[in-house]
């Protein structure tokens, strides 16, 4: 499903347009059947910046040149544009969800030029405690990773997701707000005040020190709210420099996500897990996985596009008639 | 030690001045032997706002009227004024620490009017992992609570402390950055964006719901980074209102502090623990203690002043000569 059909060899004809339309930005990519991006565009026309919900003119203006060049290609839209505050609220599809379930959950409109506009559905896991969990967009990335292996897939991010694939469906998933906590700590907390300016270069040694603390068996890491204070005491007593503390904290929080995921039975040491690239976090998450005894199946960088194409394929054989 | 000596009945003569001199504010209290505050003053002259470290003129100006009225009373100073960036850096006293150890760790100067100025020492616990833990100020509150009981004392705050009293000494302690995480979440995160404006009124029902989740035995609460996302999903699916989410999150984070403290052997259900008031958090922490099966010994609101007076008493019998 993630691989191009060999009957249609790769070429440079675009097959669809994928639009990631969020709260503060509009991003679109013109993509080929085999998942390559031929062209892209980005504007600050996020849904909160569009008066009177006049979405269609914005979309047509942004995509117009592609329609002129290639005709009324199907447009797949995901992100907050599919939420209550967006163009069309697409109800969540419920786990376990197959590609057919996800395709069946889409909502389609016809644009003024006759191009189909397909809003993708998010996913909900009603079994999660205390409340059902949700994702919007990651389910498309998981489809791009492929559902043909029974495995766990990690999607690092501001709100990381761990998903279990089973029998060709997304069986269940869980969210961890790791990236958000890291950002809060390093932008607004006592750690922000003592850290040096971000150098843009990762101190992998400091990162690994944080990771190792979270994987230790002595129980210290069971107290996350306490472990975070070690960023201060480490600096106070000269064990951590201002230049190290940011990556040390990154190791603490990402490592804690793995520790918690293990406690929730997402893995045991020796397992292999899939990882779908996001936000430049792959290397950190791969090191964390290794620290916890996992091997990693790399899901590549363009899983979202591949997932969107797979959805288009499913839709082409269904609702939209043959391609 | 926390009670006035019956040989010296309570009266309105001040016995000392307690100065809490922090980064952004200067606070002083004129107190009696039995711990009552006769007068207080507060200015924004925190240590970061004083050019050229000209601390003494600021102090003399703020306390001048009390010196005129009552003579050169001893002044006890605590807070960041005793740190590396303050007037005098007072080295940490090491756990286990008796009142005599804490008194012995003070550093005294003589002010221009002959009044002794005594900088109180902070405390460090070298046994804490991965780095030694520290407190500055809370040790004085613990002295005010009294060291005559072998018990655990909780000091709620931005950086909460749990301390174990044993054999008349502060045996060990641990910091949890609970209040800081709560502030970050409710001021800067996805929770801040969806919560209603702070009403100033606590929704105890929402708070207890958060608490109860952290004390549940099903393991859900082992994943703190995931549990926090329930603030979003709870609102999304109508289980939490915008007016409830702040106190729900307060319950989650304070409850998690207790869950973590239990994992670090600070208590088992059925224990009683001391609690020393701080930042208006007592009621929340008392409810959390009860939720985790603890009974609470209330340490009162003026433990810091009582502790300072106890220190003065110890010093009066030692270094400073008889009172």
CSV table of C-alpha atoms in Angstrom, one decimal, chain B residues 119-290:
chain,number,residue,atom,x,y,z
B,119,UNK,CA,22.4,35.0,57.1
B,120,UNK,CA,20.7,31.6,57.4
B,121,UNK,CA,22.2,28.6,55.6
B,122,UNK,CA,20.3,26.4,53.1
B,123,UNK,CA,20.4,22.7,53.3
B,124,UNK,CA,21.7,20.0,51.0
B,125,UNK,CA,20.9,16.2,50.8
B,126,UNK,CA,23.9,14.5,49.2
B,127,UNK,CA,22.2,11.2,49.1
B,128,UNK,CA,19.6,12.3,46.5
B,129,UNK,CA,20.0,10.9,42.9
B,130,UNK,CA,21.3,11.9,40.4
B,131,UNK,CA,22.6,15.0,42.1
B,132,UNK,CA,22.5,16.3,45.7
B,133,UNK,CA,19.2,18.1,46.4
B,134,UNK,CA,18.9,21.7,47.9
B,135,UNK,CA,16.6,23.9,49.8
B,136,UNK,CA,16.9,27.6,50.9
B,137,UNK,CA,14.3,28.7,53.4
B,138,UNK,CA,12.3,25.6,53.9
B,139,UNK,CA,14.8,24.3,56.5
B,140,UNK,CA,13.8,27.3,58.6
B,141,UNK,CA,10.1,26.4,58.2
B,142,UNK,CA,10.9,22.9,59.2
B,143,UNK,CA,12.6,24.2,62.4
B,144,UNK,CA,9.4,26.1,63.1
B,145,UNK,CA,7.3,23.0,62.7
B,146,UNK,CA,9.6,21.4,65.2
B,147,UNK,CA,12.1,18.5,65.1
B,148,UNK,CA,10.8,16.7,68.2
B,149,UNK,CA,8.7,14.2,66.2
B,150,UNK,CA,10.1,11.5,63.9
B,151,UNK,CA,7.8,12.2,60.9
B,152,UNK,CA,7.8,13.3,57.2
B,153,UNK,CA,7.0,16.9,56.6
B,154,UNK,CA,5.6,18.2,53.3
B,155,UNK,CA,6.2,21.8,52.2
B,156,UNK,CA,4.0,22.6,49.2
B,157,UNK,CA,5.2,25.2,46.7
B,158,UNK,CA,6.5,25.9,43.3
B,159,UNK,CA,9.2,23.4,44.2
B,160,UNK,CA,7.6,21.3,46.9
B,161,UNK,CA,9.9,19.6,49.4
B,162,UNK,CA,9.4,16.3,51.3
B,163,UNK,CA,11.6,16.1,54.4
B,164,UNK,CA,12.1,13.3,56.9
B,165,UNK,CA,12.7,14.2,60.6
B,166,UNK,CA,14.6,11.7,62.6
B,167,UNK,CA,16.3,12.0,66.0
B,168,UNK,CA,15.9,15.7,66.2
B,169,UNK,CA,17.4,16.4,62.8
B,170,UNK,CA,16.4,16.9,59.2
B,171,UNK,CA,17.5,13.5,57.9
B,172,UNK,CA,16.9,13.8,54.2
B,173,UNK,CA,14.6,15.5,51.7
B,174,UNK,CA,13.5,15.6,48.1
B,175,UNK,CA,12.2,18.3,45.7
B,176,UNK,CA,9.3,18.0,43.3
B,177,UNK,CA,8.7,20.8,40.8
B,178,UNK,CA,4.9,20.4,40.9
B,179,UNK,CA,3.9,24.0,41.3
B,180,UNK,CA,6.2,25.0,38.4
B,181,UNK,CA,4.7,22.4,36.1
B,182,UNK,CA,1.2,23.5,37.0
B,183,UNK,CA,2.0,27.1,36.3
B,184,UNK,CA,3.6,26.2,32.9
B,185,UNK,CA,0.7,24.0,31.9
B,186,UNK,CA,-2.0,26.6,32.8
B,187,UNK,CA,-0.2,29.6,31.6
B,188,UNK,CA,1.6,28.5,28.4
B,189,UNK,CA,0.4,25.1,27.1
B,190,UNK,CA,-2.5,23.7,25.1
B,191,UNK,CA,-4.4,23.7,28.5
B,192,UNK,CA,-3.9,27.4,28.9
B,193,UNK,CA,-5.4,28.0,25.5
B,194,UNK,CA,-8.6,26.0,26.3
B,195,UNK,CA,-9.1,26.9,29.9
B,196,UNK,CA,-11.5,29.6,30.8
B,197,UNK,CA,-10.2,32.7,32.7
B,198,UNK,CA,-9.1,31.9,36.2
B,199,UNK,CA,-12.1,32.6,38.4
B,200,UNK,CA,-10.2,32.7,41.7
B,201,UNK,CA,-12.7,30.1,43.0
B,202,UNK,CA,-11.5,26.5,43.3
B,203,UNK,CA,-13.7,23.8,41.7
B,204,UNK,CA,-13.0,21.1,44.3
B,205,UNK,CA,-15.0,18.5,42.4
B,206,UNK,CA,-12.7,18.9,39.3
B,207,UNK,CA,-9.7,18.9,41.6
B,208,UNK,CA,-10.7,15.7,43.2
B,209,UNK,CA,-11.3,14.0,39.9
B,210,UNK,CA,-7.8,14.7,38.9
B,211,UNK,CA,-6.5,13.5,42.3
B,212,UNK,CA,-8.5,10.3,42.1
B,213,UNK,CA,-7.0,9.4,38.7
B,214,UNK,CA,-3.5,9.6,40.2
B,215,UNK,CA,-4.3,7.4,43.1
B,216,UNK,CA,-6.0,4.7,41.0
B,217,UNK,CA,-4.3,1.3,41.1
B,218,UNK,CA,-4.8,0.5,37.4
B,219,UNK,CA,-1.5,1.9,36.2
B,220,UNK,CA,-2.9,4.6,34.0
B,221,UNK,CA,-1.3,7.2,36.2
B,222,UNK,CA,2.1,5.7,35.7
B,223,UNK,CA,2.1,7.6,32.4
B,224,UNK,CA,2.1,11.2,33.6
B,225,UNK,CA,2.9,12.6,30.1
B,226,UNK,CA,-0.1,10.8,28.7
B,227,UNK,CA,-2.4,11.6,31.6
B,228,UNK,CA,-1.9,15.3,31.0
B,229,UNK,CA,-3.4,14.9,27.6
B,230,UNK,CA,-6.7,14.0,29.2
B,231,UNK,CA,-7.2,17.7,29.9
B,232,UNK,CA,-7.6,18.1,26.2
B,233,UNK,CA,-9.6,15.0,25.4
B,234,UNK,CA,-11.8,15.5,28.5
B,235,UNK,CA,-12.8,18.9,27.1
B,236,UNK,CA,-13.1,17.7,23.5
B,237,UNK,CA,-15.6,15.0,24.5
B,238,UNK,CA,-17.5,17.1,27.0
B,239,UNK,CA,-16.3,15.5,30.2
B,240,UNK,CA,-14.5,18.7,31.4
B,241,UNK,CA,-15.7,22.3,31.0
B,242,UNK,CA,-13.4,25.2,30.4
B,243,UNK,CA,-14.1,26.3,34.0
B,244,UNK,CA,-13.1,22.9,35.4
B,245,UNK,CA,-9.9,22.1,33.5
B,246,UNK,CA,-7.5,24.2,35.7
B,247,UNK,CA,-8.4,22.5,38.9
B,248,UNK,CA,-8.6,19.1,37.2
B,249,UNK,CA,-5.0,19.7,36.1
B,250,UNK,CA,-4.1,20.9,39.6
B,251,UNK,CA,-5.4,17.6,41.0
B,252,UNK,CA,-3.4,15.6,38.4
B,253,UNK,CA,-0.1,17.3,39.2
B,254,UNK,CA,-0.4,17.4,43.0
B,255,UNK,CA,-1.8,13.9,43.0
B,256,UNK,CA,1.2,12.8,40.9
B,257,UNK,CA,3.6,14.3,43.4
B,258,UNK,CA,2.0,12.1,46.0
B,259,UNK,CA,2.1,9.0,43.8
B,260,UNK,CA,5.8,9.7,43.0
B,261,UNK,CA,6.6,10.4,46.7
B,262,UNK,CA,5.0,7.0,47.6
B,263,UNK,CA,7.2,5.3,45.0
B,264,UNK,CA,10.2,6.9,46.7
B,265,UNK,CA,9.2,5.5,50.0
B,266,UNK,CA,8.2,8.8,51.6
B,267,UNK,CA,5.0,7.2,53.0
B,268,UNK,CA,2.7,4.3,53.0
B,269,UNK,CA,-1.1,4.5,53.4
B,270,UNK,CA,-2.0,5.0,57.1
B,271,UNK,CA,1.0,7.2,57.9
B,272,UNK,CA,0.6,10.7,59.3
B,273,UNK,CA,2.7,13.5,57.8
B,274,UNK,CA,3.4,17.1,58.8
B,275,UNK,CA,2.4,19.9,56.5
B,276,UNK,CA,3.8,23.4,56.6
B,277,UNK,CA,1.7,26.1,55.0
B,278,UNK,CA,2.8,27.8,51.9
B,279,UNK,CA,1.4,29.7,48.9
B,280,UNK,CA,-2.2,28.9,49.9
B,281,UNK,CA,-1.8,25.3,48.8
B,282,UNK,CA,-2.6,23.7,52.2
B,283,UNK,CA,-6.1,22.7,51.4
B,284,UNK,CA,-5.2,21.1,48.1
B,285,UNK,CA,-2.3,19.2,49.7
B,286,UNK,CA,-4.4,18.1,52.6
B,287,UNK,CA,-7.0,16.6,50.2
B,288,UNK,CA,-4.3,14.9,48.3
B,289,UNK,CA,-2.8,13.5,51.5
B,290,UNK,CA,-6.3,12.1,52.4
